[in-house]
Coordinates of C-alpha atoms in Angstrom, one line a residue:
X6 CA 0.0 0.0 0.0
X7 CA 1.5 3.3 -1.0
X8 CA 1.9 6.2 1.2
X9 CA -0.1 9.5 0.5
X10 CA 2.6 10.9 1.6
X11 CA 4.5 10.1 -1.3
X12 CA 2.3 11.9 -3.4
X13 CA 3.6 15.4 -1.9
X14 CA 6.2 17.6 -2.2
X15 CA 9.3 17.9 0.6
X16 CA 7.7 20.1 3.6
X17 CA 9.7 23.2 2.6
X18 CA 9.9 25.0 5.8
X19 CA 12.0 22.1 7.3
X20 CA 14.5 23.5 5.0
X21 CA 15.0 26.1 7.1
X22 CA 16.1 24.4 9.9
X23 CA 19.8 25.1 10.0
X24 CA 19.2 28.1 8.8
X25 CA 16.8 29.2 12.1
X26 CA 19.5 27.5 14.3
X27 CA 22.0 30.3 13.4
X28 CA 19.5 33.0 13.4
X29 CA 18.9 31.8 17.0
X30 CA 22.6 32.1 18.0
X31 CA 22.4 35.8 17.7
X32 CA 23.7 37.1 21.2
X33 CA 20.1 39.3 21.0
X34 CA 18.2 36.4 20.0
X35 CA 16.4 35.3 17.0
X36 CA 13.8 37.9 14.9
X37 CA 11.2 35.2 13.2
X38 CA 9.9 37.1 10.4
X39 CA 9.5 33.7 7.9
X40 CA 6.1 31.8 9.0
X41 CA 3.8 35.0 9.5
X42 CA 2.1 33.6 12.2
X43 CA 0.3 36.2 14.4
X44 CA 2.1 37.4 17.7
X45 CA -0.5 40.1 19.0
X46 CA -3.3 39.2 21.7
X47 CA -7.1 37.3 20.7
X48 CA -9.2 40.5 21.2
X49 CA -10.9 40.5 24.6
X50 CA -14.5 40.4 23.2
X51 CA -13.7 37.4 21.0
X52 CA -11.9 35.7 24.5
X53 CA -15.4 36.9 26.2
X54 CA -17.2 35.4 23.4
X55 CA -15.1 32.1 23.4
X56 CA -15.0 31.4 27.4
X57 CA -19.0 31.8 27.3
X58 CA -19.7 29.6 24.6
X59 CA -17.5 27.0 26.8
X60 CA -20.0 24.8 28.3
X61 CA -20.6 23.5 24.8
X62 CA -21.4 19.4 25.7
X63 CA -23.1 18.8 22.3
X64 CA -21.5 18.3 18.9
X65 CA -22.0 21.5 16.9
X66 CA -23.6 21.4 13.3
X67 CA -21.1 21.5 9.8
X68 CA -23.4 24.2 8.6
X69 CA -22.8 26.3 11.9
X70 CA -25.6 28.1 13.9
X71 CA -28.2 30.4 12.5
X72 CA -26.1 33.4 14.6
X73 CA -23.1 32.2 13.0
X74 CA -24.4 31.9 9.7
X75 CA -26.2 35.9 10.0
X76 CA -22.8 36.9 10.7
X77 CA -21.1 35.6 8.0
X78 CA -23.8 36.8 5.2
X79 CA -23.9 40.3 7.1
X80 CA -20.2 40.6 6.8
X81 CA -19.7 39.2 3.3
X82 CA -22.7 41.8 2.3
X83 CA -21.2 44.7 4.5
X84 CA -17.4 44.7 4.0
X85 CA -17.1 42.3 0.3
X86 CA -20.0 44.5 -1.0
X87 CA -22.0 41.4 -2.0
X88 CA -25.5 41.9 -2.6
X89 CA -28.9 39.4 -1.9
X90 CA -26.4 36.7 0.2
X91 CA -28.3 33.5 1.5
X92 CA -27.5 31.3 4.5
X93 CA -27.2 28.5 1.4
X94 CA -24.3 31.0 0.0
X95 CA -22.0 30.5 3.1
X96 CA -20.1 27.7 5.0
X97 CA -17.9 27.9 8.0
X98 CA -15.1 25.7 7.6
X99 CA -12.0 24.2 9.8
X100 CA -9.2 26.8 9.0
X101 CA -8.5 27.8 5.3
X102 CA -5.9 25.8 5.0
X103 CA -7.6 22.6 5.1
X104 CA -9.9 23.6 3.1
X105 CA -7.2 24.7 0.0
X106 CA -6.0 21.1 0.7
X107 CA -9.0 19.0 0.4
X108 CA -10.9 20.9 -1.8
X109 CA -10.3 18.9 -5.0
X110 CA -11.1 16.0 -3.2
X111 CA -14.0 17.2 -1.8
X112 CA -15.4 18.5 -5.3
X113 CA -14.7 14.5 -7.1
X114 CA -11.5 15.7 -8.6
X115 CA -8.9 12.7 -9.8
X116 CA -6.7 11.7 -12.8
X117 CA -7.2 13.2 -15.7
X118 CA -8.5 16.7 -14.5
X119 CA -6.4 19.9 -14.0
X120 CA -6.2 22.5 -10.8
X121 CA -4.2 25.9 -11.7
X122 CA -2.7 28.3 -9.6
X123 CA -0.8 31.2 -9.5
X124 CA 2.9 30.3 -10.8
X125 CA 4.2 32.6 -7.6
X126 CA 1.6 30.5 -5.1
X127 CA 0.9 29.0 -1.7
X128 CA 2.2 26.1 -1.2
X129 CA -1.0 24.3 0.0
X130 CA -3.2 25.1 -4.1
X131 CA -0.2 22.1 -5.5
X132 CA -0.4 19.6 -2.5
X133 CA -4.5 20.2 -3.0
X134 CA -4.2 18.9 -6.0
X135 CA -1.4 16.3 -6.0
X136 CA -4.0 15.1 -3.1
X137 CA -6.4 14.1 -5.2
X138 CA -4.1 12.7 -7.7
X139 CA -5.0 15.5 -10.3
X140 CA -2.8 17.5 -12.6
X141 CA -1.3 21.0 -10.9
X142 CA -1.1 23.5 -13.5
X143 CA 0.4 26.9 -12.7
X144 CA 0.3 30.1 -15.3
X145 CA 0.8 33.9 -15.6
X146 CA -2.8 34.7 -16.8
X147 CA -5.3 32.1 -16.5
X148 CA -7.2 33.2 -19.5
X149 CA -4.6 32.0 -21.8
X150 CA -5.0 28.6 -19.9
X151 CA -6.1 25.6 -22.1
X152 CA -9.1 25.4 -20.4
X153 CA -9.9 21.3 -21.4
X154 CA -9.9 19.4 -18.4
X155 CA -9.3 22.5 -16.3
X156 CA -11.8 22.2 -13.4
X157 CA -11.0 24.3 -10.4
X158 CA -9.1 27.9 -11.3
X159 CA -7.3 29.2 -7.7
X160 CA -7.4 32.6 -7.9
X161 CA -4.6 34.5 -4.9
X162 CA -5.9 38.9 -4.3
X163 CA -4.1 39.6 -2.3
X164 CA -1.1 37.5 -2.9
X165 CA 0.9 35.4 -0.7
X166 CA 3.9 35.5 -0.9
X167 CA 4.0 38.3 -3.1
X168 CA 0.6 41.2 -1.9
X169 CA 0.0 41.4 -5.4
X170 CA -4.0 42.7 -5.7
X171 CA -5.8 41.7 -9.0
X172 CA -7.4 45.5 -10.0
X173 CA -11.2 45.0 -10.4
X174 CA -10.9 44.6 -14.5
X175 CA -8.6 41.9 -14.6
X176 CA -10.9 39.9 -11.8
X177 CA -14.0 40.7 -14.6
X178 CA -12.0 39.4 -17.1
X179 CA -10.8 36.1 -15.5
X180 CA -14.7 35.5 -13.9
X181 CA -16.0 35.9 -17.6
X182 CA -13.5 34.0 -19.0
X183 CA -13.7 31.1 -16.6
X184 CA -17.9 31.2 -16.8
X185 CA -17.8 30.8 -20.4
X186 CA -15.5 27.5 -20.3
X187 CA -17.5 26.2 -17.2
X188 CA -14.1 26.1 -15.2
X189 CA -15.4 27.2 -11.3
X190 CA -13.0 29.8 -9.7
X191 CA -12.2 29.9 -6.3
X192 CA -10.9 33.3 -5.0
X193 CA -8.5 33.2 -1.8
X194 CA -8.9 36.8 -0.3
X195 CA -7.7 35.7 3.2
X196 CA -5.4 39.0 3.4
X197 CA -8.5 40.8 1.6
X198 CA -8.8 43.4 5.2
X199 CA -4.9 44.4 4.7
X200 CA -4.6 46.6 1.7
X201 CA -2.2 49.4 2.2
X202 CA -1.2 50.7 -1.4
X203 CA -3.9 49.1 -3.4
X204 CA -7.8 48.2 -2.1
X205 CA -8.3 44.7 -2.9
X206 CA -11.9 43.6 -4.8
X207 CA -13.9 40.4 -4.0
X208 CA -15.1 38.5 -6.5
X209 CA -18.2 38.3 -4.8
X210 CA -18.5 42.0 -5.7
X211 CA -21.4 42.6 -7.9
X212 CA -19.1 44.7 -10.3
X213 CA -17.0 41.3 -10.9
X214 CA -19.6 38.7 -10.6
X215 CA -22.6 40.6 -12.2
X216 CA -25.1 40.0 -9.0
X217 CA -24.9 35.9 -9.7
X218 CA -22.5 33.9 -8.0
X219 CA -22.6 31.0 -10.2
X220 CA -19.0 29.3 -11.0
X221 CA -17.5 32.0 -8.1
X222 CA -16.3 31.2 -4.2
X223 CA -14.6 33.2 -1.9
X224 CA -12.5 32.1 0.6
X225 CA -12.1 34.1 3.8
X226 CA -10.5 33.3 7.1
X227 CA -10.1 35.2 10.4
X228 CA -6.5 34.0 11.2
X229 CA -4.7 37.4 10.1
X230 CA -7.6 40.1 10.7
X231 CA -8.4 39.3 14.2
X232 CA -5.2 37.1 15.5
X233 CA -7.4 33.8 15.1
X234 CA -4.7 31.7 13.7
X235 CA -4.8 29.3 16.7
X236 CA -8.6 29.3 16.3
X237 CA -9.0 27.4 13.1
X238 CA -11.9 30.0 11.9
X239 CA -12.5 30.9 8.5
X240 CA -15.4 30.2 5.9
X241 CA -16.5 30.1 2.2
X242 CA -19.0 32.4 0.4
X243 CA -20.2 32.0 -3.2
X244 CA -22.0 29.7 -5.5
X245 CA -24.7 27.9 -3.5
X246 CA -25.0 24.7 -5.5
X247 CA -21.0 24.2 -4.9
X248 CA -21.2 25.2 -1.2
X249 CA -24.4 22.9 -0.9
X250 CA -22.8 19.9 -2.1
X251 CA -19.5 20.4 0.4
X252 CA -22.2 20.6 3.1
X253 CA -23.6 17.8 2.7
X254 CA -19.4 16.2 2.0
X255 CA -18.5 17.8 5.4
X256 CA -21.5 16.4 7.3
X257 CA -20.2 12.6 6.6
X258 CA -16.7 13.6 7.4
X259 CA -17.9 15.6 10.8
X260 CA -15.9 18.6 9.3
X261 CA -17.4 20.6 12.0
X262 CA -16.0 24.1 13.0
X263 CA -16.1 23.8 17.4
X264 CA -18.7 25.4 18.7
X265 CA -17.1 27.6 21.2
X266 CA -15.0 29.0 17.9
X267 CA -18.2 29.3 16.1
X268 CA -19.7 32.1 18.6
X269 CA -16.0 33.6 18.9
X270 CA -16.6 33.9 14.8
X271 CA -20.0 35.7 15.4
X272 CA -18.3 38.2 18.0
X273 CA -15.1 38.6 15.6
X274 CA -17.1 39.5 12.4
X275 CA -19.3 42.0 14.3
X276 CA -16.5 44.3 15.2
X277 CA -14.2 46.4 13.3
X278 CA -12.8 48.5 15.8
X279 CA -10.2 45.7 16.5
X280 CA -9.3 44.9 13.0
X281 CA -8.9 48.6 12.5
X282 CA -6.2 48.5 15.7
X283 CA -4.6 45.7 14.1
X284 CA -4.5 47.2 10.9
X285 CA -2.0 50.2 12.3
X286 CA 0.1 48.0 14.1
X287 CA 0.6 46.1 11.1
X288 CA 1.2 49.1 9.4
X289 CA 3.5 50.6 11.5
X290 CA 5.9 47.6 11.3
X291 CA 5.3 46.7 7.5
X292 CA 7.2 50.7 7.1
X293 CA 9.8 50.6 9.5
X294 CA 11.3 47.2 7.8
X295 CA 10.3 48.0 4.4
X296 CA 12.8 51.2 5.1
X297 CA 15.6 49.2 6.8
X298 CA 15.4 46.7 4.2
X299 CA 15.8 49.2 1.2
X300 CA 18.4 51.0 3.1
X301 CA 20.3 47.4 3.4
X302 CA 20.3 47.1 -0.2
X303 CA 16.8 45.3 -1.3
X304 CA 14.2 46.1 -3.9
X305 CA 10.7 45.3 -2.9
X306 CA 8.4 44.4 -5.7
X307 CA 4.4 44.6 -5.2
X308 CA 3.9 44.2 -1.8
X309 CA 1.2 46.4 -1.8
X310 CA -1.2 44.2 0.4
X311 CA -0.8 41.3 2.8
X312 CA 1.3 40.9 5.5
X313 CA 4.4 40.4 3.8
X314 CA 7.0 42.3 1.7
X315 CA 8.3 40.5 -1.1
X316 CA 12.1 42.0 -1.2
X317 CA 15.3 40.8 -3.6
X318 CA 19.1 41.7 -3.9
X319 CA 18.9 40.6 -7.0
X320 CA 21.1 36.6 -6.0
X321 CA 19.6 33.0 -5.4
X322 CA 17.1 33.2 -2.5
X323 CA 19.0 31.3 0.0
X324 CA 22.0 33.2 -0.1
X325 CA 19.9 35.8 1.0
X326 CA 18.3 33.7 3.7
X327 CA 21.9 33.3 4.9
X328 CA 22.8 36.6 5.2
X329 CA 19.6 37.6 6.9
X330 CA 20.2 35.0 9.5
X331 CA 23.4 36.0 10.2
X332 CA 22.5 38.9 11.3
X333 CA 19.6 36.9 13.5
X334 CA 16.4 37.3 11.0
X335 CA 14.9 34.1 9.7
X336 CA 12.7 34.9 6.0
X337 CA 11.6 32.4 3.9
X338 CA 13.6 31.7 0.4
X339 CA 11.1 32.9 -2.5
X340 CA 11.6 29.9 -4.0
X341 CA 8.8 27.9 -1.3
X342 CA 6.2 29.4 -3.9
X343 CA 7.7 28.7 -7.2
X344 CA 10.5 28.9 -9.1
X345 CA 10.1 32.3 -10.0
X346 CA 10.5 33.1 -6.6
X347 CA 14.3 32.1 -6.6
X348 CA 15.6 35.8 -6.2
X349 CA 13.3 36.4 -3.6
X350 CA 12.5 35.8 0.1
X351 CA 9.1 36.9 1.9
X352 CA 9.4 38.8 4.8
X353 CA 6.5 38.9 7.3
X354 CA 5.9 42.0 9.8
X355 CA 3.8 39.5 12.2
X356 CA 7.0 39.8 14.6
X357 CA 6.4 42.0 17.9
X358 CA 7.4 45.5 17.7
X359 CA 10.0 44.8 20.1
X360 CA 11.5 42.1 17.4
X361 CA 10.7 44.6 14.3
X362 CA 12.9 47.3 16.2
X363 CA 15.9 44.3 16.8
X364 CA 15.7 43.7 13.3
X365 CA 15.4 47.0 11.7
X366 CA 18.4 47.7 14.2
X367 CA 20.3 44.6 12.6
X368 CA 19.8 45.9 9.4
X369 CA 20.9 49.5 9.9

């Protein structure tokens, strides 16, 4: 019997390793600005919202609660723009990441049809793919995809690794093309809240999707907006005859978001006065090491959403990576996400501002 395993890439960030272990040996310690993982503190009313949803003895529903489910069309109507959104146009779901993994598997995919992703890309859109034992196809502009056998087009606004935004047109253009050769497009916006040079577009926006979401699905997750990364909480909005039949999917495979986490959702989405605090202290850290790391010598290219800056001096990515760890700051090599990513490392500000000031320090 053949491992699954074996259908999947080398877990990239154990490449790192050695590389973290000299980062570490810094007599001021190591600055982890590689994984992107959020440092800041679970807003209070999300805790309060959490503790009392606690005593929580029965097993929760796959479809979440009818509170849960008000929140999610209310926000998806309120902050995507979306317009006449049903309870039947929304699923919680276990984290995004599972979700981007299983998804061709949960939709029937197999040998013999085609998943395509961005070529600069997420790990997670491949190993979804090579999952299900179909083909991963990567491209430039999907449009020029051949779309025969192309099933499931993963769409990445804003980027990661790169905070590349799609501009409104171009999303338009992809949804139209994609509609016309029945290929259903699934739109990762988890970084959607943290624009700060361009404002990202769903494409659950009526503008893109013309009012219908047939063929369309937007992913969403609360991890980086509201420090929920430990929480597992994120969802799925869009085409109700897809989201319909991964209910029913989820429901035999008691994919079931916790019920405690589904209330903390309710409170989360309900308040933007947090997201809006989170939003400057991002901001605040994303300038300070975007200017020591041009005044060190990088170029940053796009970078214009997300949590990340996506910098280069122009030589192979891991030389880079040593460098920066020699001086006690960990990145990850560009070339996690592709190829064209060799020249390249991502650099998260999702490091305290204590360990943003070491580093920008460093790098002075």
């Amino acid at each position: 019997m053949s491992a699954v395993s074996s259908r999947l890439p080398v877990f990239p960030w154990d490449k790192l390793e050695p590389y973290k272990a000299t980062a570490a040996a810094h007599p001021d310690g190591i600055v982890d600005l590689s994984v992107g993982t959020p440092v800041d503190p679970v807003p209070e009313l999300i805790r309060k919202a959490l503790v009392e949803a606690a005593d929580s003895p029965g097993y929760p529903t796959v479809w979440g609660t009818a509170e849960l489910r008000n929140a999610l069309t209310g926000w998806v109507e309120r902050r995507l723009g979306a317009v006449d959104v049903a309870h039947t146009n929304v699923l919680p779901v276990v984290g995004s990441k599972e979700l981007v993994a299983w998804l061709p598997t949960q939709l029937g995919l197999g040998p013999g049809d085609k998943v395509a992703y961005p070529r600069l890309a997420y790990p997670t859109y491949e190993v979804g793919a090579r999952l299900a034992r179909a083909e991963a196809v990567v491209y430039d502009d999907p449009t020029e995809l051949d779309p025969s056998g192309l099933k499931l087009l993963w769409l990445n606004s804003p980027s990661n690794p790169t905070g590349r935004v799609l501009p409104k047109d171009e999303l338009i253009r992809i949804v139209a093309w994609a509609r016309e050769h029945g290929v259903l497009v699934f739109s990762d916006e988890c970084y959607l809240e943290l624009g700060w040079e361009a404002e990202p577009v769903s494409v659950l926006h009526p503008d893109v999707c013309g009012g219908t979401y047939e063929g369309v699905v937007a992913v969403h997750s609360l991890s980086k907006r509201s420090n929920l990364a430990g929480y597992r909480a994120a969802f799925v909005a869009g085409d109700e005859s897809v989201l319909g039949e991964l209910l029913q999917i989820r429901k035999h495979g008691g994919m079931m978001t916790p019920a405690p986490v589904q209330a903390a959702t309710v409170a989360a989405l309900g308040d933007d006065v947090h997201v809006t605090e989170q939003r400057a202290r991002y901001a605040a850290r994303r300038t300070a090491l975007r200017t020591a790391l041009e005044g060190h010598g990088f170029r940053i290219e796009h970078s214009e959403a997300s949590l990340y800056l996506w910098a280069t001096r122009d030589e192979p990515c891991w030389d880079t990576v040593a460098h920066l760890a020699g001086l006690g700051i960990l990145v990850a090599p560009g070339d996690f996400y592709g190829t064209a990513g060799e020249q390249f490392v991502r650099v998260a500000f999702t490091a305290t501002d204590e360990r943003v000031d070491a580093a920008v320090k460093r790098l002075g």
